[in-house]
Amino acid sequence: MAVVELKNVSKSYQLGETRVDALRGITLDVHSGEFTSIIGTSGSGKSTLLNIIGCLDKADGGLVKITGQDVSKLDEESESSLRNEKIGFIFQSFNLIPVLNIFENVELPLFVKNKLAVPERRERVDRVIESVGLGKFKHHRPDQLSGGQRQRVAIARALVTNPSLILADEPTANLDSKSAHMILDLMADLNRNQNVTFLFCSHDEKLIGRVGRVVRIQDGMIAE
Ligand code: ADP
Ligand code: MG
């Protein structure tokens, strides 16, 4: 099944007198269970593309379908439930809440729609924290962890809603190369063993070809 279907997607920004064409006709499919890496230099349009796929931003033109739904046809409520329930996000800067411990950070997305009973919710949070290897750190706060460990927490937080797709925007850019490779190995492992679908982007050529399919983006276009 195609989790992401993009046809001729475009996006421009107006900066004073100048127009920046950030995306110039992107056509791309991502299927369930795939690990896709988008590689391109800084400014090539990676974040713009991921933000549109994650319904954090809107395309100017073209078709954007996520889990089969044309996002331009969704009302606000359906769009936010798509974003909250079907998509997980991992960012370069981790974006953890400093005053919450690891367990509470990971639990947070489950409060958006409180469907789970308390024991079930706790069991789910424990399970994803174990799956990223941080069982011993549940009661620590983010500032007590290394960068690599913080990014593992962010991965657990992205996984906890059991999303159809995880978007990872340069998740390794703030890490030393050993931690960066460990994070990539963890995502590859989750992809292989739990069938988690990842769309990962990076400017770092050294991270390419380790897992899955590679798509190159240049000046807002897919470069084959
Ligand atoms: P990448 O993530 O690959 O570095 P971006 O998607 O952030 O690339 O940016 C693509 C282009 O769009 C760049 O030229 C950038 O300067 C421009 N851009 C991105 N976001 C904005 C914005 N909010 N306003 C104006 N220009 C933007
Ligand atoms: Mg970016």
PDB file of C-alpha atoms and ligand atoms in Angstrom:
ATOM      1  CA  MET A   1       0.000   0.000   0.000  1.00  0.00           C
ATOM      2  CA  ALA A   2       1.226   3.525  -0.797  1.00  0.00           C
ATOM      3  CA  VAL A   3       1.485   5.444   2.480  1.00  0.00           C
ATOM      4  CA  VAL A   4       2.645   8.542   0.596  1.00  0.00           C
ATOM      5  CA  GLU A   5       1.647   9.464  -2.964  1.00  0.00           C
ATOM      6  CA  LEU A   6       2.933  12.751  -4.335  1.00  0.00           C
ATOM      7  CA  LYS A   7       2.241  13.965  -7.852  1.00  0.00           C
ATOM      8  CA  ASN A   8       3.903  17.085  -9.198  1.00  0.00           C
ATOM      9  CA  VAL A   9       3.999  18.784  -5.789  1.00  0.00           C
ATOM     10  CA  SER A  10       5.178  22.383  -5.742  1.00  0.00           C
ATOM     11  CA  LYS A  11       5.815  24.946  -3.026  1.00  0.00           C
ATOM     12  CA  SER A  12       7.174  28.498  -3.174  1.00  0.00           C
ATOM     13  CA  TYR A  13       8.018  31.047  -0.524  1.00  0.00           C
ATOM     14  CA  GLN A  14       7.862  34.778  -1.063  1.00  0.00           C
ATOM     15  CA  LEU A  15      10.753  36.598   0.567  1.00  0.00           C
ATOM     16  CA  GLY A  16      10.198  40.308  -0.051  1.00  0.00           C
ATOM     17  CA  GLU A  17      10.696  40.774  -3.783  1.00  0.00           C
ATOM     18  CA  THR A  18      12.128  37.330  -4.359  1.00  0.00           C
ATOM     19  CA  ARG A  19      10.263  34.101  -4.843  1.00  0.00           C
ATOM     20  CA  VAL A  20      11.988  30.925  -3.674  1.00  0.00           C
ATOM     21  CA  ASP A  21      10.769  27.805  -5.457  1.00  0.00           C
ATOM     22  CA  ALA A  22      11.433  25.278  -2.694  1.00  0.00           C
ATOM     23  CA  LEU A  23       9.721  22.338  -4.448  1.00  0.00           C
ATOM     24  CA  ARG A  24       9.391  22.179  -8.215  1.00  0.00           C
ATOM     25  CA  GLY A  25       7.209  19.247  -9.195  1.00  0.00           C
ATOM     26  CA  ILE A  26       7.974  16.370  -6.833  1.00  0.00           C
ATOM     27  CA  THR A  27       6.509  12.969  -7.732  1.00  0.00           C
ATOM     28  CA  LEU A  28       7.222  10.249  -5.190  1.00  0.00           C
ATOM     29  CA  ASP A  29       5.568   7.174  -3.661  1.00  0.00           C
ATOM     30  CA  VAL A  30       6.477   5.572  -0.362  1.00  0.00           C
ATOM     31  CA  HIS A  31       5.038   2.137   0.350  1.00  0.00           C
ATOM     32  CA  SER A  32       4.246   0.554   3.666  1.00  0.00           C
ATOM     33  CA  GLY A  33       7.290  -1.167   5.163  1.00  0.00           C
ATOM     34  CA  GLU A  34       9.840   0.801   3.141  1.00  0.00           C
ATOM     35  CA  PHE A  35      12.869   2.655   4.463  1.00  0.00           C
ATOM     36  CA  THR A  36      13.405   5.608   2.146  1.00  0.00           C
ATOM     37  CA  SER A  37      16.260   8.097   2.495  1.00  0.00           C
ATOM     38  CA  ILE A  38      16.021  11.510   0.879  1.00  0.00           C
ATOM     39  CA  ILE A  39      19.450  12.977   0.346  1.00  0.00           C
ATOM     40  CA  GLY A  40      20.208  16.512  -0.703  1.00  0.00           C
ATOM     41  CA  THR A  41      22.366  19.478   0.210  1.00  0.00           C
ATOM     42  CA  SER A  42      21.155  22.170   2.572  1.00  0.00           C
ATOM     43  CA  GLY A  43      18.409  24.243   0.918  1.00  0.00           C
ATOM     44  CA  SER A  44      17.440  21.525  -1.564  1.00  0.00           C
ATOM     45  CA  GLY A  45      13.890  21.285  -0.162  1.00  0.00           C
ATOM     46  CA  LYS A  46      14.021  18.283   2.224  1.00  0.00           C
ATOM     47  CA  SER A  47      12.312  19.927   5.202  1.00  0.00           C
ATOM     48  CA  THR A  48       9.698  21.583   3.003  1.00  0.00           C
ATOM     49  CA  LEU A  49       8.889  18.176   1.526  1.00  0.00           C
ATOM     50  CA  LEU A  50       8.692  16.400   4.896  1.00  0.00           C
ATOM     51  CA  ASN A  51       6.568  19.189   6.389  1.00  0.00           C
ATOM     52  CA  ILE A  52       4.083  18.889   3.526  1.00  0.00           C
ATOM     53  CA  ILE A  53       3.944  15.096   3.876  1.00  0.00           C
ATOM     54  CA  GLY A  54       3.457  15.476   7.633  1.00  0.00           C
ATOM     55  CA  CYS A  55       0.611  17.995   7.146  1.00  0.00           C
ATOM     56  CA  LEU A  56       2.615  20.670   8.958  1.00  0.00           C
ATOM     57  CA  ASP A  57       2.594  22.771   5.789  1.00  0.00           C
ATOM     58  CA  LYS A  58       0.526  22.932   2.591  1.00  0.00           C
ATOM     59  CA  ALA A  59       1.612  22.453  -1.015  1.00  0.00           C
ATOM     60  CA  ASP A  60       0.809  25.195  -3.552  1.00  0.00           C
ATOM     61  CA  GLY A  61       0.171  22.715  -6.329  1.00  0.00           C
ATOM     62  CA  GLY A  62       0.037  19.012  -7.134  1.00  0.00           C
ATOM     63  CA  LEU A  63      -1.486  16.055  -5.315  1.00  0.00           C
ATOM     64  CA  VAL A  64      -0.599  14.929  -1.788  1.00  0.00           C
ATOM     65  CA  LYS A  65      -2.136  11.665  -0.608  1.00  0.00           C
ATOM     66  CA  ILE A  66      -1.272  10.244   2.805  1.00  0.00           C
ATOM     67  CA  THR A  67      -2.565   6.765   3.662  1.00  0.00           C
ATOM     68  CA  GLY A  68      -4.817   7.081   0.628  1.00  0.00           C
ATOM     69  CA  GLN A  69      -6.367  10.401   1.671  1.00  0.00           C
ATOM     70  CA  ASP A  70      -6.049  13.537  -0.462  1.00  0.00           C
ATOM     71  CA  VAL A  71      -4.978  16.030   2.219  1.00  0.00           C
ATOM     72  CA  SER A  72      -6.390  19.022   0.322  1.00  0.00           C
ATOM     73  CA  LYS A  73      -9.865  17.521   0.803  1.00  0.00           C
ATOM     74  CA  LEU A  74      -9.620  17.028   4.572  1.00  0.00           C
ATOM     75  CA  ASP A  75     -11.297  19.293   7.082  1.00  0.00           C
ATOM     76  CA  GLU A  76      -9.249  20.553  10.004  1.00  0.00           C
ATOM     77  CA  GLU A  77     -10.274  17.760  12.351  1.00  0.00           C
ATOM     78  CA  SER A  78      -9.509  14.915   9.935  1.00  0.00           C
ATOM     79  CA  GLU A  79      -6.224  16.553   9.073  1.00  0.00           C
ATOM     80  CA  SER A  80      -5.166  16.796  12.705  1.00  0.00           C
ATOM     81  CA  SER A  81      -6.155  13.208  13.400  1.00  0.00           C
ATOM     82  CA  LEU A  82      -4.134  12.128  10.346  1.00  0.00           C
ATOM     83  CA  ARG A  83      -1.168  14.071  11.695  1.00  0.00           C
ATOM     84  CA  ASN A  84      -1.547  12.821  15.264  1.00  0.00           C
ATOM     85  CA  GLU A  85      -2.428   9.194  14.647  1.00  0.00           C
ATOM     86  CA  LYS A  86      -0.853   8.188  11.346  1.00  0.00           C
ATOM     87  CA  ILE A  87       2.415  10.113  11.388  1.00  0.00           C
ATOM     88  CA  GLY A  88       5.343  10.160  13.795  1.00  0.00           C
ATOM     89  CA  PHE A  89       7.967  12.913  13.709  1.00  0.00           C
ATOM     90  CA  ILE A  90      11.636  12.902  14.620  1.00  0.00           C
ATOM     91  CA  PHE A  91      13.520  16.192  14.405  1.00  0.00           C
ATOM     92  CA  GLN A  92      17.155  17.246  14.403  1.00  0.00           C
ATOM     93  CA  SER A  93      16.778  19.028  17.747  1.00  0.00           C
ATOM     94  CA  PHE A  94      14.928  16.144  19.517  1.00  0.00           C
ATOM     95  CA  ASN A  95      12.151  18.492  20.770  1.00  0.00           C
ATOM     96  CA  LEU A  96      11.679  16.745  24.117  1.00  0.00           C
ATOM     97  CA  ILE A  97       9.931  18.481  27.011  1.00  0.00           C
ATOM     98  CA  PRO A  98      12.686  19.237  29.562  1.00  0.00           C
ATOM     99  CA  VAL A  99      10.516  19.128  32.707  1.00  0.00           C
ATOM    100  CA  LEU A 100       9.024  15.725  31.868  1.00  0.00           C
ATOM    101  CA  ASN A 101      10.875  12.472  32.427  1.00  0.00           C
ATOM    102  CA  ILE A 102      11.475   9.973  29.615  1.00  0.00           C
ATOM    103  CA  PHE A 103       8.340   7.938  30.350  1.00  0.00           C
ATOM    104  CA  GLU A 104       6.190  11.093  30.359  1.00  0.00           C
ATOM    105  CA  ASN A 105       7.735  12.431  27.141  1.00  0.00           C
ATOM    106  CA  VAL A 106       6.968   9.190  25.334  1.00  0.00           C
ATOM    107  CA  GLU A 107       3.465   8.997  26.808  1.00  0.00           C
ATOM    108  CA  LEU A 108       2.515  12.498  25.643  1.00  0.00           C
ATOM    109  CA  PRO A 109       1.175  11.712  22.115  1.00  0.00           C
ATOM    110  CA  LEU A 110      -1.254   9.224  23.653  1.00  0.00           C
ATOM    111  CA  PHE A 111      -3.050  12.017  25.497  1.00  0.00           C
ATOM    112  CA  VAL A 112      -4.081  13.748  22.264  1.00  0.00           C
ATOM    113  CA  LYS A 113      -6.822  11.210  21.809  1.00  0.00           C
ATOM    114  CA  ASN A 114      -7.224   9.415  25.058  1.00  0.00           C
ATOM    115  CA  LYS A 115      -8.514   6.073  23.869  1.00  0.00           C
ATOM    116  CA  LEU A 116      -6.373   3.696  25.870  1.00  0.00           C
ATOM    117  CA  ALA A 117      -7.112   2.594  29.411  1.00  0.00           C
ATOM    118  CA  VAL A 118      -4.380   3.547  31.878  1.00  0.00           C
ATOM    119  CA  PRO A 119      -2.757   0.086  32.275  1.00  0.00           C
ATOM    120  CA  GLU A 120      -2.773  -0.456  28.522  1.00  0.00           C
ATOM    121  CA  ARG A 121      -1.261   2.970  27.935  1.00  0.00           C
ATOM    122  CA  ARG A 122       1.525   2.395  30.469  1.00  0.00           C
ATOM    123  CA  GLU A 123       2.270  -1.016  29.029  1.00  0.00           C
ATOM    124  CA  ARG A 124       2.538   0.501  25.535  1.00  0.00           C
ATOM    125  CA  VAL A 125       4.888   3.271  26.726  1.00  0.00           C
ATOM    126  CA  ASP A 126       7.081   0.743  28.591  1.00  0.00           C
ATOM    127  CA  ARG A 127       7.241  -1.468  25.522  1.00  0.00           C
ATOM    128  CA  VAL A 128       8.417   1.277  23.116  1.00  0.00           C
ATOM    129  CA  ILE A 129      10.951   2.580  25.638  1.00  0.00           C
ATOM    130  CA  GLU A 130      12.329  -0.979  25.904  1.00  0.00           C
ATOM    131  CA  SER A 131      12.391  -1.269  22.109  1.00  0.00           C
ATOM    132  CA  VAL A 132      14.783   1.691  21.837  1.00  0.00           C
ATOM    133  CA  GLY A 133      16.952   0.293  24.634  1.00  0.00           C
ATOM    134  CA  LEU A 134      16.187   2.895  27.306  1.00  0.00           C
ATOM    135  CA  GLY A 135      14.353   0.773  29.883  1.00  0.00           C
ATOM    136  CA  LYS A 136      16.769   1.860  32.609  1.00  0.00           C
ATOM    137  CA  PHE A 137      16.260   5.566  31.922  1.00  0.00           C
ATOM    138  CA  LYS A 138      12.477   5.864  32.228  1.00  0.00           C
ATOM    139  CA  HIS A 139      12.654   8.144  35.239  1.00  0.00           C
ATOM    140  CA  HIS A 140      15.502  10.315  33.989  1.00  0.00           C
ATOM    141  CA  ARG A 141      14.963  13.748  32.522  1.00  0.00           C
ATOM    142  CA  PRO A 142      16.177  14.585  29.003  1.00  0.00           C
ATOM    143  CA  ASP A 143      19.104  16.718  30.253  1.00  0.00           C
ATOM    144  CA  GLN A 144      20.487  13.658  32.060  1.00  0.00           C
ATOM    145  CA  LEU A 145      20.867  11.793  28.750  1.00  0.00           C
ATOM    146  CA  SER A 146      23.346  12.020  25.878  1.00  0.00           C
ATOM    147  CA  GLY A 147      22.293  13.343  22.466  1.00  0.00           C
ATOM    148  CA  GLY A 148      22.058   9.834  21.040  1.00  0.00           C
ATOM    149  CA  GLN A 149      19.886   8.715  23.964  1.00  0.00           C
ATOM    150  CA  ARG A 150      17.644  11.781  23.585  1.00  0.00           C
ATOM    151  CA  GLN A 151      17.098  10.943  19.946  1.00  0.00           C
ATOM    152  CA  ARG A 152      16.164   7.389  21.002  1.00  0.00           C
ATOM    153  CA  VAL A 153      13.504   8.931  23.252  1.00  0.00           C
ATOM    154  CA  ALA A 154      12.214  10.928  20.273  1.00  0.00           C
ATOM    155  CA  ILE A 155      12.054   7.708  18.245  1.00  0.00           C
ATOM    156  CA  ALA A 156      10.076   6.027  21.045  1.00  0.00           C
ATOM    157  CA  ARG A 157       7.724   9.019  21.155  1.00  0.00           C
ATOM    158  CA  ALA A 158       7.218   8.756  17.387  1.00  0.00           C
ATOM    159  CA  LEU A 159       6.529   5.011  17.656  1.00  0.00           C
ATOM    160  CA  VAL A 160       4.087   5.082  20.540  1.00  0.00           C
ATOM    161  CA  THR A 161       0.961   5.833  18.490  1.00  0.00           C
ATOM    162  CA  ASN A 162       1.833   2.975  16.133  1.00  0.00           C
ATOM    163  CA  PRO A 163       1.878   5.325  13.103  1.00  0.00           C
ATOM    164  CA  SER A 164       1.730   4.350   9.432  1.00  0.00           C
ATOM    165  CA  LEU A 165       4.784   6.484   8.708  1.00  0.00           C
ATOM    166  CA  ILE A 166       7.664   8.065  10.613  1.00  0.00           C
ATOM    167  CA  LEU A 167       9.205  11.234   9.193  1.00  0.00           C
ATOM    168  CA  ALA A 168      12.756  11.869  10.342  1.00  0.00           C
ATOM    169  CA  ASP A 169      14.147  15.278   9.358  1.00  0.00           C
ATOM    170  CA  GLU A 170      17.965  15.130   9.724  1.00  0.00           C
ATOM    171  CA  PRO A 171      17.663  13.173  12.982  1.00  0.00           C
ATOM    172  CA  THR A 172      21.413  12.558  13.123  1.00  0.00           C
ATOM    173  CA  ALA A 173      22.630  16.078  12.305  1.00  0.00           C
ATOM    174  CA  ASN A 174      23.258  17.045  15.949  1.00  0.00           C
ATOM    175  CA  LEU A 175      25.034  13.783  16.810  1.00  0.00           C
ATOM    176  CA  ASP A 176      28.626  12.579  16.670  1.00  0.00           C
ATOM    177  CA  SER A 177      29.200  10.021  13.927  1.00  0.00           C
ATOM    178  CA  LYS A 178      29.120   6.989  16.231  1.00  0.00           C
ATOM    179  CA  SER A 179      25.750   8.023  17.720  1.00  0.00           C
ATOM    180  CA  ALA A 180      24.485   8.931  14.237  1.00  0.00           C
ATOM    181  CA  HIS A 181      25.221   5.421  13.011  1.00  0.00           C
ATOM    182  CA  MET A 182      23.594   3.905  16.087  1.00  0.00           C
ATOM    183  CA  ILE A 183      20.425   5.916  15.469  1.00  0.00           C
ATOM    184  CA  LEU A 184      20.361   4.826  11.835  1.00  0.00           C
ATOM    185  CA  ASP A 185      20.921   1.198  12.902  1.00  0.00           C
ATOM    186  CA  LEU A 186      18.051   1.463  15.386  1.00  0.00           C
ATOM    187  CA  MET A 187      15.691   2.833  12.721  1.00  0.00           C
ATOM    188  CA  ALA A 188      16.823   0.122  10.283  1.00  0.00           C
ATOM    189  CA  ASP A 189      16.189  -2.497  12.946  1.00  0.00           C
ATOM    190  CA  LEU A 190      12.676  -1.174  13.676  1.00  0.00           C
ATOM    191  CA  ASN A 191      12.016  -1.179   9.940  1.00  0.00           C
ATOM    192  CA  ARG A 192      13.166  -4.795   9.496  1.00  0.00           C
ATOM    193  CA  ASN A 193      11.738  -6.317  12.653  1.00  0.00           C
ATOM    194  CA  GLN A 194       8.609  -4.275  13.299  1.00  0.00           C
ATOM    195  CA  ASN A 195       7.865  -3.197   9.737  1.00  0.00           C
ATOM    196  CA  VAL A 196       7.951   0.516  10.675  1.00  0.00           C
ATOM    197  CA  THR A 197       7.876   2.738   7.557  1.00  0.00           C
ATOM    198  CA  PHE A 198      10.501   5.483   7.601  1.00  0.00           C
ATOM    199  CA  LEU A 199      11.056   8.527   5.449  1.00  0.00           C
ATOM    200  CA  PHE A 200      14.423   9.799   6.556  1.00  0.00           C
ATOM    201  CA  CYS A 201      16.233  12.830   5.207  1.00  0.00           C
ATOM    202  CA  SER A 202      19.817  13.946   5.489  1.00  0.00           C
ATOM    203  CA  HIS A 203      22.462  16.035   3.775  1.00  0.00           C
ATOM    204  CA  ASP A 204      25.123  13.544   4.893  1.00  0.00           C
ATOM    205  CA  GLU A 205      26.420  11.333   2.075  1.00  0.00           C
ATOM    206  CA  LYS A 206      28.179   9.125   4.628  1.00  0.00           C
ATOM    207  CA  LEU A 207      24.813   7.865   5.887  1.00  0.00           C
ATOM    208  CA  ILE A 208      23.630   6.781   2.469  1.00  0.00           C
ATOM    209  CA  GLY A 209      23.227   3.316   1.144  1.00  0.00           C
ATOM    210  CA  ARG A 210      23.222   1.693   4.575  1.00  0.00           C
ATOM    211  CA  VAL A 211      19.515   0.951   4.444  1.00  0.00           C
ATOM    212  CA  GLY A 212      16.679   0.882   1.958  1.00  0.00           C
ATOM    213  CA  ARG A 213      16.032   3.087  -1.011  1.00  0.00           C
ATOM    214  CA  VAL A 214      17.796   6.373  -1.710  1.00  0.00           C
ATOM    215  CA  VAL A 215      16.087   9.319  -3.403  1.00  0.00           C
ATOM    216  CA  ARG A 216      18.143  12.373  -4.306  1.00  0.00           C
ATOM    217  CA  ILE A 217      16.687  15.858  -4.227  1.00  0.00           C
ATOM    218  CA  GLN A 218      18.327  18.873  -5.816  1.00  0.00           C
ATOM    219  CA  ASP A 219      16.910  22.403  -6.130  1.00  0.00           C
ATOM    220  CA  GLY A 220      13.440  21.159  -5.253  1.00  0.00           C
ATOM    221  CA  MET A 221      13.407  18.368  -7.809  1.00  0.00           C
ATOM    222  CA  ILE A 222      14.022  14.620  -7.643  1.00  0.00           C
ATOM    223  CA  ALA A 223      17.382  13.927  -9.276  1.00  0.00           C
ATOM    224  CA  GLU A 224      17.625  10.384 -10.571  1.00  0.00           C
TER     225      GLU A 224
HETATM  226  P1  ADP B   1      16.555  21.669   3.341  1.00  0.00           P
HETATM  227  O1  ADP B   1      15.718  21.112   4.441  1.00  0.00           O
HETATM  228  O2  ADP B   1      16.917  20.672   2.286  1.00  0.00           O
HETATM  229  O3  ADP B   1      17.765  22.385   3.865  1.00  0.00           O
HETATM  230  P2  ADP B   1      14.368  23.573   3.013  1.00  0.00           P
HETATM  231  O4  ADP B   1      13.176  22.804   2.633  1.00  0.00           O
HETATM  232  O5  ADP B   1      14.493  24.015   4.426  1.00  0.00           O
HETATM  233  O6  ADP B   1      15.685  22.765   2.554  1.00  0.00           O
HETATM  234  O7  ADP B   1      14.474  24.880   2.105  1.00  0.00           O
HETATM  235  C1  ADP B   1      14.300  24.872   0.699  1.00  0.00           C
HETATM  236  C2  ADP B   1      14.371  26.301   0.194  1.00  0.00           C
HETATM  237  O8  ADP B   1      13.242  27.032   0.654  1.00  0.00           O
HETATM  238  C3  ADP B   1      15.592  27.066   0.674  1.00  0.00           C
HETATM  239  O9  ADP B   1      15.999  27.945  -0.360  1.00  0.00           O
HETATM  240  C4  ADP B   1      15.067  27.831   1.864  1.00  0.00           C
HETATM  241  O10 ADP B   1      15.821  29.006   2.058  1.00  0.00           O
HETATM  242  C5  ADP B   1      13.651  28.131   1.442  1.00  0.00           C
HETATM  243  N1  ADP B   1      12.742  28.220   2.595  1.00  0.00           N
HETATM  244  C6  ADP B   1      12.417  27.200   3.444  1.00  0.00           C
HETATM  245  N2  ADP B   1      11.518  27.589   4.365  1.00  0.00           N
HETATM  246  C7  ADP B   1      11.273  28.906   4.095  1.00  0.00           C
HETATM  247  C8  ADP B   1      10.422  29.891   4.687  1.00  0.00           C
HETATM  248  N3  ADP B   1       9.648  29.608   5.734  1.00  0.00           N
HETATM  249  N4  ADP B   1      10.419  31.138   4.135  1.00  0.00           N
HETATM  250  C9  ADP B   1      11.197  31.426   3.074  1.00  0.00           C
HETATM  251  N5  ADP B   1      11.995  30.530   2.460  1.00  0.00           N
HETATM  252  C10 ADP B   1      12.043  29.301   2.953  1.00  0.00           C
HETATM  253 MG    MG B   2      16.064  20.935   6.461  1.00  0.00          MG
END
